[in-house]
PDB file of C-alpha atoms and ligand atoms in Angstrom:
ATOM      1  CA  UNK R  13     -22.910  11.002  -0.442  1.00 87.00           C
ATOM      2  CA  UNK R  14     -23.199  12.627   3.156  1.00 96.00           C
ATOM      3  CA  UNK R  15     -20.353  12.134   5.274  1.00 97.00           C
ATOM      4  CA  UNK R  16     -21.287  10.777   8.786  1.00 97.00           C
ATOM      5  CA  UNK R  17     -18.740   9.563  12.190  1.00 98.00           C
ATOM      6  CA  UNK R  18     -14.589   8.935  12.218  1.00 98.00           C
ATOM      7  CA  UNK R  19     -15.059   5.496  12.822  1.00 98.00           C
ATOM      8  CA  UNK R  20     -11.498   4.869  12.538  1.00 96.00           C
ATOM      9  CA  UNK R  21      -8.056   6.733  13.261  1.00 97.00           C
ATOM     10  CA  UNK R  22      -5.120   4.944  11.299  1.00 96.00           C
ATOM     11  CA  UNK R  23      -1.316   6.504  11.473  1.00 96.00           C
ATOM     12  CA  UNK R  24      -1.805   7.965   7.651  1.00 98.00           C
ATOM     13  CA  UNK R  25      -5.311   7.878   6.888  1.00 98.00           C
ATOM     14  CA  UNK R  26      -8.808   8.411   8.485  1.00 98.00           C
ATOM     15  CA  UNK R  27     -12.367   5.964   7.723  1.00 98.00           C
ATOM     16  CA  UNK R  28     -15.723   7.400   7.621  1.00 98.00           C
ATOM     17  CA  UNK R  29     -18.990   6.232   7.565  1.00 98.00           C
ATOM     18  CA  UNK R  30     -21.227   7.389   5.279  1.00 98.00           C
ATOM     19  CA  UNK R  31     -25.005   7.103   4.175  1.00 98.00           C
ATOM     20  CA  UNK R  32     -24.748   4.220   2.533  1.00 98.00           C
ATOM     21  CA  UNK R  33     -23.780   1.452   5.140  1.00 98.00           C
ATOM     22  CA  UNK R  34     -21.701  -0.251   1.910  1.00 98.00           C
ATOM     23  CA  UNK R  35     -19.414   2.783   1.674  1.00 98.00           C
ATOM     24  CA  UNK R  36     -16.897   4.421   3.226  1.00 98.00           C
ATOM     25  CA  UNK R  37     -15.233   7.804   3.040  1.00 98.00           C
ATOM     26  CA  UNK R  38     -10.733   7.352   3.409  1.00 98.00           C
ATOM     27  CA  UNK R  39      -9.276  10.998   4.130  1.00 98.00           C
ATOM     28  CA  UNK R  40      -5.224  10.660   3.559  1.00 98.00           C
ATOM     29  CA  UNK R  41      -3.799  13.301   6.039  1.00 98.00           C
ATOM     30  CA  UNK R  42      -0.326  14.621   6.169  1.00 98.00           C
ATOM     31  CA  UNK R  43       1.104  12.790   8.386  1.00 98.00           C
ATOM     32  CA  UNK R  44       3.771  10.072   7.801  1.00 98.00           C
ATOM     33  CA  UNK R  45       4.406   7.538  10.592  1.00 97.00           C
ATOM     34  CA  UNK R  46       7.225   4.988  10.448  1.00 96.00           C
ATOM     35  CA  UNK R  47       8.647   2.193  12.389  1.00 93.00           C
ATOM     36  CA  UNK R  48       5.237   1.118  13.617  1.00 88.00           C
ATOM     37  CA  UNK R  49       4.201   4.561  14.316  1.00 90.00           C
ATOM     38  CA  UNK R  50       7.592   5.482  16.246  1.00 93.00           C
ATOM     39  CA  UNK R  51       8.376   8.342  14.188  1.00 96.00           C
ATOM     40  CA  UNK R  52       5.988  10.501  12.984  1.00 96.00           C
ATOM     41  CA  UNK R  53       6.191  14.264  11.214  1.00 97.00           C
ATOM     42  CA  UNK R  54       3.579  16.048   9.285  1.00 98.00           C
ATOM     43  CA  UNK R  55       4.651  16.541   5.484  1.00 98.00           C
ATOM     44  CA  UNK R  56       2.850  19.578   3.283  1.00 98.00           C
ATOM     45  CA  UNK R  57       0.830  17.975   0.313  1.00 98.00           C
ATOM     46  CA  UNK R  58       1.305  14.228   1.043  1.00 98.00           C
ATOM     47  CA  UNK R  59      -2.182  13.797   1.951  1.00 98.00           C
ATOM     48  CA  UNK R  60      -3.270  15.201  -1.708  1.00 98.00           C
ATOM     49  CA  UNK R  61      -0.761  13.437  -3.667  1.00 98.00           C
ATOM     50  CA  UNK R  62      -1.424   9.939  -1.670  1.00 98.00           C
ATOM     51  CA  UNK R  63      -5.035  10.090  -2.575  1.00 98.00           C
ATOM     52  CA  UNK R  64      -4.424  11.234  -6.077  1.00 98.00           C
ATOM     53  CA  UNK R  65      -1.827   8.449  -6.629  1.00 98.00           C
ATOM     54  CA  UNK R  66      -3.665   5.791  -4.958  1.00 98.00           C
ATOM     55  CA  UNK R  67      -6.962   6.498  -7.173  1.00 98.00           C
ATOM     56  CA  UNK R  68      -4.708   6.187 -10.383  1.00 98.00           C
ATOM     57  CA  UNK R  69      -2.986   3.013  -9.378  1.00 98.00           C
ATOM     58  CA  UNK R  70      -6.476   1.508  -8.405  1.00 98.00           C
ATOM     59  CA  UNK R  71      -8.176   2.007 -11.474  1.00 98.00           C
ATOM     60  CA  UNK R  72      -5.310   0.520 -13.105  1.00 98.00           C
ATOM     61  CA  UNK R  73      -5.519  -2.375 -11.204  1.00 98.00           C
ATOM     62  CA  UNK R  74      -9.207  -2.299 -11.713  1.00 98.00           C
ATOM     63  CA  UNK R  75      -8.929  -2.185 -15.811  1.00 98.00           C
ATOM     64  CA  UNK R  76      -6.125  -5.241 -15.207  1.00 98.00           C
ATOM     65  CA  UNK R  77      -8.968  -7.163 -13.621  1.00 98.00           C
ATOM     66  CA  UNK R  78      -7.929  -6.831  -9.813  1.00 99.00           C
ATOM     67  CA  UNK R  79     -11.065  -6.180  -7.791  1.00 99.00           C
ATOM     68  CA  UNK R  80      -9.999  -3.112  -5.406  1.00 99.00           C
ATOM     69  CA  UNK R  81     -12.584  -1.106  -2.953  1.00 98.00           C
ATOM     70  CA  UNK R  82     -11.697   2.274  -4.588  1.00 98.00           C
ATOM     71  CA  UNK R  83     -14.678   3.740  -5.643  1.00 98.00           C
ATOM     72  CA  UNK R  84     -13.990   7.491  -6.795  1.00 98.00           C
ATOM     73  CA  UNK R  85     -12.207  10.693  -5.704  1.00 98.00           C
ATOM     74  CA  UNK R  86     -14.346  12.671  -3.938  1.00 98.00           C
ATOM     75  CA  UNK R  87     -11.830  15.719  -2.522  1.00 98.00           C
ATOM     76  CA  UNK R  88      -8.187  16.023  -3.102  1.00 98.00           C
ATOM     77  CA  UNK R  89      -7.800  14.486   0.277  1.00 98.00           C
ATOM     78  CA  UNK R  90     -10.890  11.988   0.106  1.00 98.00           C
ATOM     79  CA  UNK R  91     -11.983   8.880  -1.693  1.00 98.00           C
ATOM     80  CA  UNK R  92     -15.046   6.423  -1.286  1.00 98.00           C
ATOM     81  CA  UNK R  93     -14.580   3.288  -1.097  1.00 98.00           C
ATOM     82  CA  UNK R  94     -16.418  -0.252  -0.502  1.00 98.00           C
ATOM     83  CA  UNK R  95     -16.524  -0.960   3.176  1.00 98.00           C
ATOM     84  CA  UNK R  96     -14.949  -4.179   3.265  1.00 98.00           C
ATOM     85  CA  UNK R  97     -14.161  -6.234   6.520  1.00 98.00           C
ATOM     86  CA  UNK R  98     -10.302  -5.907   6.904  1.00 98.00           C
ATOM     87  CA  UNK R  99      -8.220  -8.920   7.224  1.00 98.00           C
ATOM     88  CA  UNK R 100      -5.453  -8.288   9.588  1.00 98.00           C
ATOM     89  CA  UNK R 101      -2.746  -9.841   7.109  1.00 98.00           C
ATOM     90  CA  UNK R 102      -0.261  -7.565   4.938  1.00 98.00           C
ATOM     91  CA  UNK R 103       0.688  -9.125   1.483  1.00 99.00           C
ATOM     92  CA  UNK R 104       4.509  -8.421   0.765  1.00 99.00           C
ATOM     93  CA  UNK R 105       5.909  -9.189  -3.168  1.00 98.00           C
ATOM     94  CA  UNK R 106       9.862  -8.255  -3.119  1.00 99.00           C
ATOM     95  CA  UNK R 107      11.108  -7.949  -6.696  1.00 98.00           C
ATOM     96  CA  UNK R 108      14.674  -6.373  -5.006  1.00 98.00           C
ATOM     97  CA  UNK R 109      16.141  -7.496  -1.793  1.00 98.00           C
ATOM     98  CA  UNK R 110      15.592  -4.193   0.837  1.00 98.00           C
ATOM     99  CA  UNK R 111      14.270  -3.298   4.186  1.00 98.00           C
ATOM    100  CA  UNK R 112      13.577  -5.934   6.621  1.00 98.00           C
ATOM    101  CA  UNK R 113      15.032  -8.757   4.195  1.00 98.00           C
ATOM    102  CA  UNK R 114      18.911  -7.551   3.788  1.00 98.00           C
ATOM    103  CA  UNK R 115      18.152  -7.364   8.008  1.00 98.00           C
ATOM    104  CA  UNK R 116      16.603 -10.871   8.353  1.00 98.00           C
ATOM    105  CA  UNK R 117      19.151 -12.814   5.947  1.00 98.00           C
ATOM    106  CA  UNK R 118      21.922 -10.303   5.633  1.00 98.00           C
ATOM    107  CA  UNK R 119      21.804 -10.689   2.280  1.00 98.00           C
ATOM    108  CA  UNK R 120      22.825  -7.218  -0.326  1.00 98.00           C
ATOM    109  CA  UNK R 121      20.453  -4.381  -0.736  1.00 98.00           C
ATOM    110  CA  UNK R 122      19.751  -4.539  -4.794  1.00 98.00           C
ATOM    111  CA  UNK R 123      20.234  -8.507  -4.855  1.00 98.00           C
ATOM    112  CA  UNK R 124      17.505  -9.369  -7.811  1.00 98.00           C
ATOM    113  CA  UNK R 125      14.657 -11.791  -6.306  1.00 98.00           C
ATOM    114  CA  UNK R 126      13.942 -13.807  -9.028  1.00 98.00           C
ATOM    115  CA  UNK R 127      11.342 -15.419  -9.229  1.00 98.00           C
ATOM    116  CA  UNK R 128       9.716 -12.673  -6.425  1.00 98.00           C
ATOM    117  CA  UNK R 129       8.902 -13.452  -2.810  1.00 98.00           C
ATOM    118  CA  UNK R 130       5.610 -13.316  -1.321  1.00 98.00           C
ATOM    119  CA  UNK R 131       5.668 -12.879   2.492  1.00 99.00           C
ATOM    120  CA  UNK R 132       2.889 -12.068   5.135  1.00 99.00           C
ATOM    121  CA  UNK R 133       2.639  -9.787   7.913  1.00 98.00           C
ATOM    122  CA  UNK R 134       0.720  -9.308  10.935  1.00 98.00           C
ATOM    123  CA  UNK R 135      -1.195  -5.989  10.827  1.00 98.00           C
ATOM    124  CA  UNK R 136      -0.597  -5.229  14.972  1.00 97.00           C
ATOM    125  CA  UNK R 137       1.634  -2.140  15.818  1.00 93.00           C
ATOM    126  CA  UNK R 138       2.122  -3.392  19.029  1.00 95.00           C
ATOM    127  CA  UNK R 139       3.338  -6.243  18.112  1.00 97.00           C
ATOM    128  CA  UNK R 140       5.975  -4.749  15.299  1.00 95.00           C
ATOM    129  CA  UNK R 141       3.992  -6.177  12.593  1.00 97.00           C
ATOM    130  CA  UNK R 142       5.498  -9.665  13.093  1.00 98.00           C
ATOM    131  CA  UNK R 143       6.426 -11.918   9.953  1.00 98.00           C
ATOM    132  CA  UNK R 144       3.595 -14.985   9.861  1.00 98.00           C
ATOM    133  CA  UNK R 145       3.095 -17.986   8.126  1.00 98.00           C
ATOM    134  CA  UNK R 146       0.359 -19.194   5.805  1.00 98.00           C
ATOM    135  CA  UNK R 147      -0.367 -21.781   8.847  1.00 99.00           C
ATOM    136  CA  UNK R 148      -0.500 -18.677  11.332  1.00 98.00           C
ATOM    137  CA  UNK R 149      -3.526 -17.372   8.985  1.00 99.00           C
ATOM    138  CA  UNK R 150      -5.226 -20.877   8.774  1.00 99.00           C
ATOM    139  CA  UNK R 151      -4.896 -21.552  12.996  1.00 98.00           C
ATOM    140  CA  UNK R 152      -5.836 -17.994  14.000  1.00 98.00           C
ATOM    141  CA  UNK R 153      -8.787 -17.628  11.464  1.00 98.00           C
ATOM    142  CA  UNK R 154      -7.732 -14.775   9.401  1.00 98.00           C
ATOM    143  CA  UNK R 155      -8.769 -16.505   6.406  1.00 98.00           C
ATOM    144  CA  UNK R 156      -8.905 -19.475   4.752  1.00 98.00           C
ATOM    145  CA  UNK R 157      -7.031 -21.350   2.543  1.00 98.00           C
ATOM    146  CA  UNK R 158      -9.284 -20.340  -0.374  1.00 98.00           C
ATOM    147  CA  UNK R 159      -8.881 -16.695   0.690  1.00 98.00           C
ATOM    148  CA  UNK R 160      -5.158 -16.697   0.876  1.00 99.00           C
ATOM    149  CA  UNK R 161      -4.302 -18.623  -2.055  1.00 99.00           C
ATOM    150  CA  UNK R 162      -6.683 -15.593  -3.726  1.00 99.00           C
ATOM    151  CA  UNK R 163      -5.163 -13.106  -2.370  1.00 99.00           C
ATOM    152  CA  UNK R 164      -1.396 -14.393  -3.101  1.00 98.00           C
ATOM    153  CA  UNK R 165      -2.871 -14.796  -6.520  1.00 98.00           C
ATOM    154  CA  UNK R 166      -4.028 -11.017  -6.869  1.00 99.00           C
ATOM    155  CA  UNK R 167      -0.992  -9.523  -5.515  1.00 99.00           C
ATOM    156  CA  UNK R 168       1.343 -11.420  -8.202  1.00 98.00           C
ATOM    157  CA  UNK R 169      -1.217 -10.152 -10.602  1.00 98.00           C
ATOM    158  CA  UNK R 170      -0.715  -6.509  -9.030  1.00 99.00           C
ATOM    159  CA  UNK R 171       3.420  -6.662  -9.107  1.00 99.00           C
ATOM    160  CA  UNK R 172       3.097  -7.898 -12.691  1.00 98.00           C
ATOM    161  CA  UNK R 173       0.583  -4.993 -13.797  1.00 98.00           C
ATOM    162  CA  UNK R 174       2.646  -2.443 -11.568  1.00 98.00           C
ATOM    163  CA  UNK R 175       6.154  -3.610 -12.438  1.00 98.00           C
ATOM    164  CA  UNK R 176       5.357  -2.782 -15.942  1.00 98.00           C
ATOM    165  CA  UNK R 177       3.889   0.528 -15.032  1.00 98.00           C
ATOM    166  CA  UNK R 178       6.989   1.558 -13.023  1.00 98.00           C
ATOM    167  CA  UNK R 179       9.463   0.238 -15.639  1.00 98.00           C
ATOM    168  CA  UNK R 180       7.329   2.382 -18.388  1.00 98.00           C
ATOM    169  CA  UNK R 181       8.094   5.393 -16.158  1.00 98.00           C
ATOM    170  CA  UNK R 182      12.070   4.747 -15.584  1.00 98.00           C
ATOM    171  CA  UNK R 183      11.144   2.814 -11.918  1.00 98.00           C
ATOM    172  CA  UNK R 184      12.014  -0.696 -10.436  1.00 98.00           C
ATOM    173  CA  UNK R 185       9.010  -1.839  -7.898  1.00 99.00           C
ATOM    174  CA  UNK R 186      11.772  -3.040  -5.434  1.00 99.00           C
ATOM    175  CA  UNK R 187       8.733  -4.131  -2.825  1.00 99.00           C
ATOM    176  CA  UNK R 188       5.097  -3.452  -1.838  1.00 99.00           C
ATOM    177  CA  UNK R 189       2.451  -4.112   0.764  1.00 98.00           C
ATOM    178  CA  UNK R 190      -0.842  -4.999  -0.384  1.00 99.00           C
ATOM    179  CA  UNK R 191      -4.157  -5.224   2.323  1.00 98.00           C
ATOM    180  CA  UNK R 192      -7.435  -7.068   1.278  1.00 99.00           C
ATOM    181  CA  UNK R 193     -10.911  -7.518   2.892  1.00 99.00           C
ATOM    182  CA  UNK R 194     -13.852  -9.155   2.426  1.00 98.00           C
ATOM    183  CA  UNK R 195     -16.994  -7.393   0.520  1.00 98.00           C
ATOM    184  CA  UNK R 196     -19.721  -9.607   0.185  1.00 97.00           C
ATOM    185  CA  UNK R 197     -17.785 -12.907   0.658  1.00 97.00           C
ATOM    186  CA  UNK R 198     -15.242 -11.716  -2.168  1.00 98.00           C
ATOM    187  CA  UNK R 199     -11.996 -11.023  -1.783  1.00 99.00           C
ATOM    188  CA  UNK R 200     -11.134  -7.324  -2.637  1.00 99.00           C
ATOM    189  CA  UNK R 201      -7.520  -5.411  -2.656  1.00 99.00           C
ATOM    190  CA  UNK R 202      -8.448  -2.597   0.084  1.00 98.00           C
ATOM    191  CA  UNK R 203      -6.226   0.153   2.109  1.00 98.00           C
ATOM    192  CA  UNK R 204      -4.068   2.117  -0.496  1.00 98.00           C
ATOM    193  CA  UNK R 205      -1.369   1.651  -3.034  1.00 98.00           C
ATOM    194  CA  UNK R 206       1.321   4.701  -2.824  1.00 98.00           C
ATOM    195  CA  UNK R 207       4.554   5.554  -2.523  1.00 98.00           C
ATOM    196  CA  UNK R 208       4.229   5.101   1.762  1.00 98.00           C
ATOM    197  CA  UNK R 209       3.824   1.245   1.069  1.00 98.00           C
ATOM    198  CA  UNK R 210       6.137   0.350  -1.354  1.00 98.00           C
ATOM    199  CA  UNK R 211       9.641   0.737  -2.671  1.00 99.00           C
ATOM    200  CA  UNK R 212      10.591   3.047  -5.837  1.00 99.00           C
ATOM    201  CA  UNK R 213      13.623   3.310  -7.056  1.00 99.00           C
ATOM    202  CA  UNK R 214      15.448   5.141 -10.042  1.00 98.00           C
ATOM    203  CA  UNK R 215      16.114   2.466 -12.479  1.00 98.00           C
ATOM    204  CA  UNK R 216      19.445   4.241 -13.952  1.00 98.00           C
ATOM    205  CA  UNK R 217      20.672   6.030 -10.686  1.00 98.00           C
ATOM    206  CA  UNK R 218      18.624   3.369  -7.833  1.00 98.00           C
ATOM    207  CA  UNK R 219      17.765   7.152  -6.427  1.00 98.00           C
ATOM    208  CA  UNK R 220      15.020   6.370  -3.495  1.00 98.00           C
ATOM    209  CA  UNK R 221      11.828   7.430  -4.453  1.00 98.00           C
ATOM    210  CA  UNK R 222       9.641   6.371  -1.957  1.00 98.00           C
ATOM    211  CA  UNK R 223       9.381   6.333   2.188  1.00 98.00           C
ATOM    212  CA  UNK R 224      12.726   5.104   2.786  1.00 98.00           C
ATOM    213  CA  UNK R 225      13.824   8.796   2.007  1.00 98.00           C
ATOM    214  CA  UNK R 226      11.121   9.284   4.976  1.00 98.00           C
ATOM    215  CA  UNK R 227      12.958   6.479   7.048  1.00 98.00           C
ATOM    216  CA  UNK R 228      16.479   7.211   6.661  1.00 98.00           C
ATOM    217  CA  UNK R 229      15.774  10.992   6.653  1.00 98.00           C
ATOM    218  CA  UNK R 230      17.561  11.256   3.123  1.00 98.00           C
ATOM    219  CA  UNK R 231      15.054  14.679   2.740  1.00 98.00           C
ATOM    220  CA  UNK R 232      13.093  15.311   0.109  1.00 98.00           C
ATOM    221  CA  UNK R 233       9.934  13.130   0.535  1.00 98.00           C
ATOM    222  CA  UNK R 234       7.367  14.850  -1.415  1.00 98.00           C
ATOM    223  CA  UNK R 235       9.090  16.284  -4.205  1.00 98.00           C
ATOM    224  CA  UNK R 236      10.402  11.912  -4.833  1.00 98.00           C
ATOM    225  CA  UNK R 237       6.634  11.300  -4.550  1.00 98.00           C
ATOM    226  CA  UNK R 238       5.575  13.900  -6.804  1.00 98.00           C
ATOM    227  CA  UNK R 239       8.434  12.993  -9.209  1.00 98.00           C
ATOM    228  CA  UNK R 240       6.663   9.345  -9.406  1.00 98.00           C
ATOM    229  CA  UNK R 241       3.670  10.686  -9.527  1.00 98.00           C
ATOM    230  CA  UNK R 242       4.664  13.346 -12.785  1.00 98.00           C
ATOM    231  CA  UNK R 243       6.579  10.308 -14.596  1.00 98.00           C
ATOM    232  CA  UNK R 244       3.157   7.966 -14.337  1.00 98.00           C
ATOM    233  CA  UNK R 245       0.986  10.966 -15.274  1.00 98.00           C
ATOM    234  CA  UNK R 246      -0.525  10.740 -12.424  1.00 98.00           C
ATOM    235  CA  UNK R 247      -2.773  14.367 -12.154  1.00 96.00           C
ATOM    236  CA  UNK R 248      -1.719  16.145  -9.244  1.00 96.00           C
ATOM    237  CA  UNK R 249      -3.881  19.431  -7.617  1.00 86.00           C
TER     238      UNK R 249
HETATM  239  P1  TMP Y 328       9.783  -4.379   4.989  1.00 92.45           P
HETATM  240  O1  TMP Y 328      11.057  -4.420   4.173  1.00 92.45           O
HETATM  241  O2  TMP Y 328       9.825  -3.420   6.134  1.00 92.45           O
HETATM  242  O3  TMP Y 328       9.341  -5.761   5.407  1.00 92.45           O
HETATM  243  O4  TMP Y 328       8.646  -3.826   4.031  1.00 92.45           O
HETATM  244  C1  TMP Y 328       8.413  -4.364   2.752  1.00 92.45           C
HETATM  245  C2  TMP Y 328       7.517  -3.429   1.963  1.00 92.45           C
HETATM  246  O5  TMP Y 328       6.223  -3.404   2.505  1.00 92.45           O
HETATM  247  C3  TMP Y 328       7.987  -1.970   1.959  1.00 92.45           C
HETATM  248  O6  TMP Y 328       7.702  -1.406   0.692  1.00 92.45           O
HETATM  249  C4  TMP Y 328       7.156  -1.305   3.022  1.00 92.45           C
HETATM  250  C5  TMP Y 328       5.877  -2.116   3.017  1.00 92.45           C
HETATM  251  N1  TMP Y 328       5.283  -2.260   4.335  1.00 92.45           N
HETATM  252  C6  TMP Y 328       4.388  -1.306   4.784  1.00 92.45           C
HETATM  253  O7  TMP Y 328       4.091  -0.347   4.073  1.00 92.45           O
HETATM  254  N2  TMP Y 328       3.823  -1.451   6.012  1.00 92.45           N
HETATM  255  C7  TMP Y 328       4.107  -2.498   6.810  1.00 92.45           C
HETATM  256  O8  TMP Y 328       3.563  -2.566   7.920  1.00 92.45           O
HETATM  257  C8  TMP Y 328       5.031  -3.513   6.336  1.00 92.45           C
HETATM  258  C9  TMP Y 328       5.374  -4.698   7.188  1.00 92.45           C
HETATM  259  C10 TMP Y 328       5.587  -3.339   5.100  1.00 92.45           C
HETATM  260  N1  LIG Y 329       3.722   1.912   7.888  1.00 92.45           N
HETATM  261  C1  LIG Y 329       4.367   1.407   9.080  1.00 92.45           C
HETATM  262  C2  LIG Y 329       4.503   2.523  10.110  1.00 92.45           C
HETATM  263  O1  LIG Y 329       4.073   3.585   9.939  1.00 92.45           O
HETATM  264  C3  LIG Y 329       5.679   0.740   8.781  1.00 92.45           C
HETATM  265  C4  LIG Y 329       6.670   1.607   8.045  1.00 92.45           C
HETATM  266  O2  LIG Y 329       6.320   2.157   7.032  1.00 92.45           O
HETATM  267  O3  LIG Y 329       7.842   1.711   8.466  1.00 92.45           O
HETATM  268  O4  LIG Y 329       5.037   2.367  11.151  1.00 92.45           O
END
């Protein structure tokens, strides 16, 4: 597989192209971005341990009969993947009440969501990635209502395979962002699963392990990742 051009620049991650106009080469760099890209530091070893972590979560999701665009590790920064044409609408499960919830309805941080929500997002920066309704995906094009009732149906599947992971390894999936995009007319889970998109927490203690310690500056952002990553058996470099 030949590497060719950068043909895109995200806050986390970098696409290539590659020799094979199907597939595409995602390098996770160091960098963490938050608040729409309004703080951003460079932390040692995230890029590795995203990539790592993201490949195991996918081929779980993969066995559990999600289709995803992960491919196979290539470098310990570097995956292929299916090139799939993005749709510009982020999937959000909450199993927890946190983040922009507790803000929108002041409601607790912790409160149990049961059963879980299922928001959407617009993917624009500029915008603040602004909360949407099903009827903003249908009059803006998007995707259809075939597409979106698929891809609210594969990211329930996803929190039900994942919560069970997480619990397994002493972790409540408090929240999570899923992506999808079209590859050949299917829908397919695409960008990454890791610990930049979702919310961890200690099940026993509630001890952050994701990028709210990133957020809130609590500290210790890659040793909570790598912590996740050790309790899932996740193999790091
Ligand atoms: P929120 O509480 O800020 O709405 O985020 C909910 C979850 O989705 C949280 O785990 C972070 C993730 N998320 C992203 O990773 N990127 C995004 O652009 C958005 C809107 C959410
Ligand atoms: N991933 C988004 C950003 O980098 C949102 C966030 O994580 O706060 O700005």
């Amino acid at each position: 597989m030949e590497k060719r051009n950068e043909l895109y620049r995200g806050k986390a991650k970098s696409v290539f192209t590659t020799d094979d106009p199907d597939r595409l080469i995602l390098l996770f760099r160091n960098d963490t971005s938050a608040f729409d890209g309004k703080k951003i530091e460079q932390l040692e070893r995230k890029g590795m341990v995203n990539n790592r972590f993201n490949a195991f979560i996918m081929q779980k999701l993969e066995e559990a009969g999600v289709p995803t665009q992960f491919d196979r590790l290539i470098s310990d920064t570097e995956c292929l993947v299916k090139k799939l044409d993005m749709i510009p609408v982020e999937c959000v499960v909450r199993n927890f009440a946190a983040g922009s919830l507790v803000k929108r309805l002041g409601v607790e941080e912790g409160m149990a969501l049961t059963p879980p929500t299922f928001e959407l997002f617009l993917k624009d920066d500029a915008k603040g990635d602004p909360f949407i309704n099903a009827s903003h995906v249908f009059a803006f094009g998007w995707a259809t209502p075939e597409q979106l009732a698929r891809m609210e149906e594969l990211t329930r599947k996803v929190n039900e395979v994942l919560n069970k992971l997480f619990d397994d390894a002493g972790l409540l999936l408090v929240d999570f962002k899923l992506e999808f995009g079209l590859f050949h007319g299917e829908i397919v889970l695409g960008d990454e699963f890791s610990p930049d998109g979702c919310r961890l927490w200690d099940k026993e203690t509630r001890k952050k392990m994701d990028k709210d310690r990133f957020r809130q500056g609590l500290g210790g952002v890659i040793e909570a990742y790598e912590e996740v990553a050790q309790r899932l058996g996740v193999p790091l470099a």
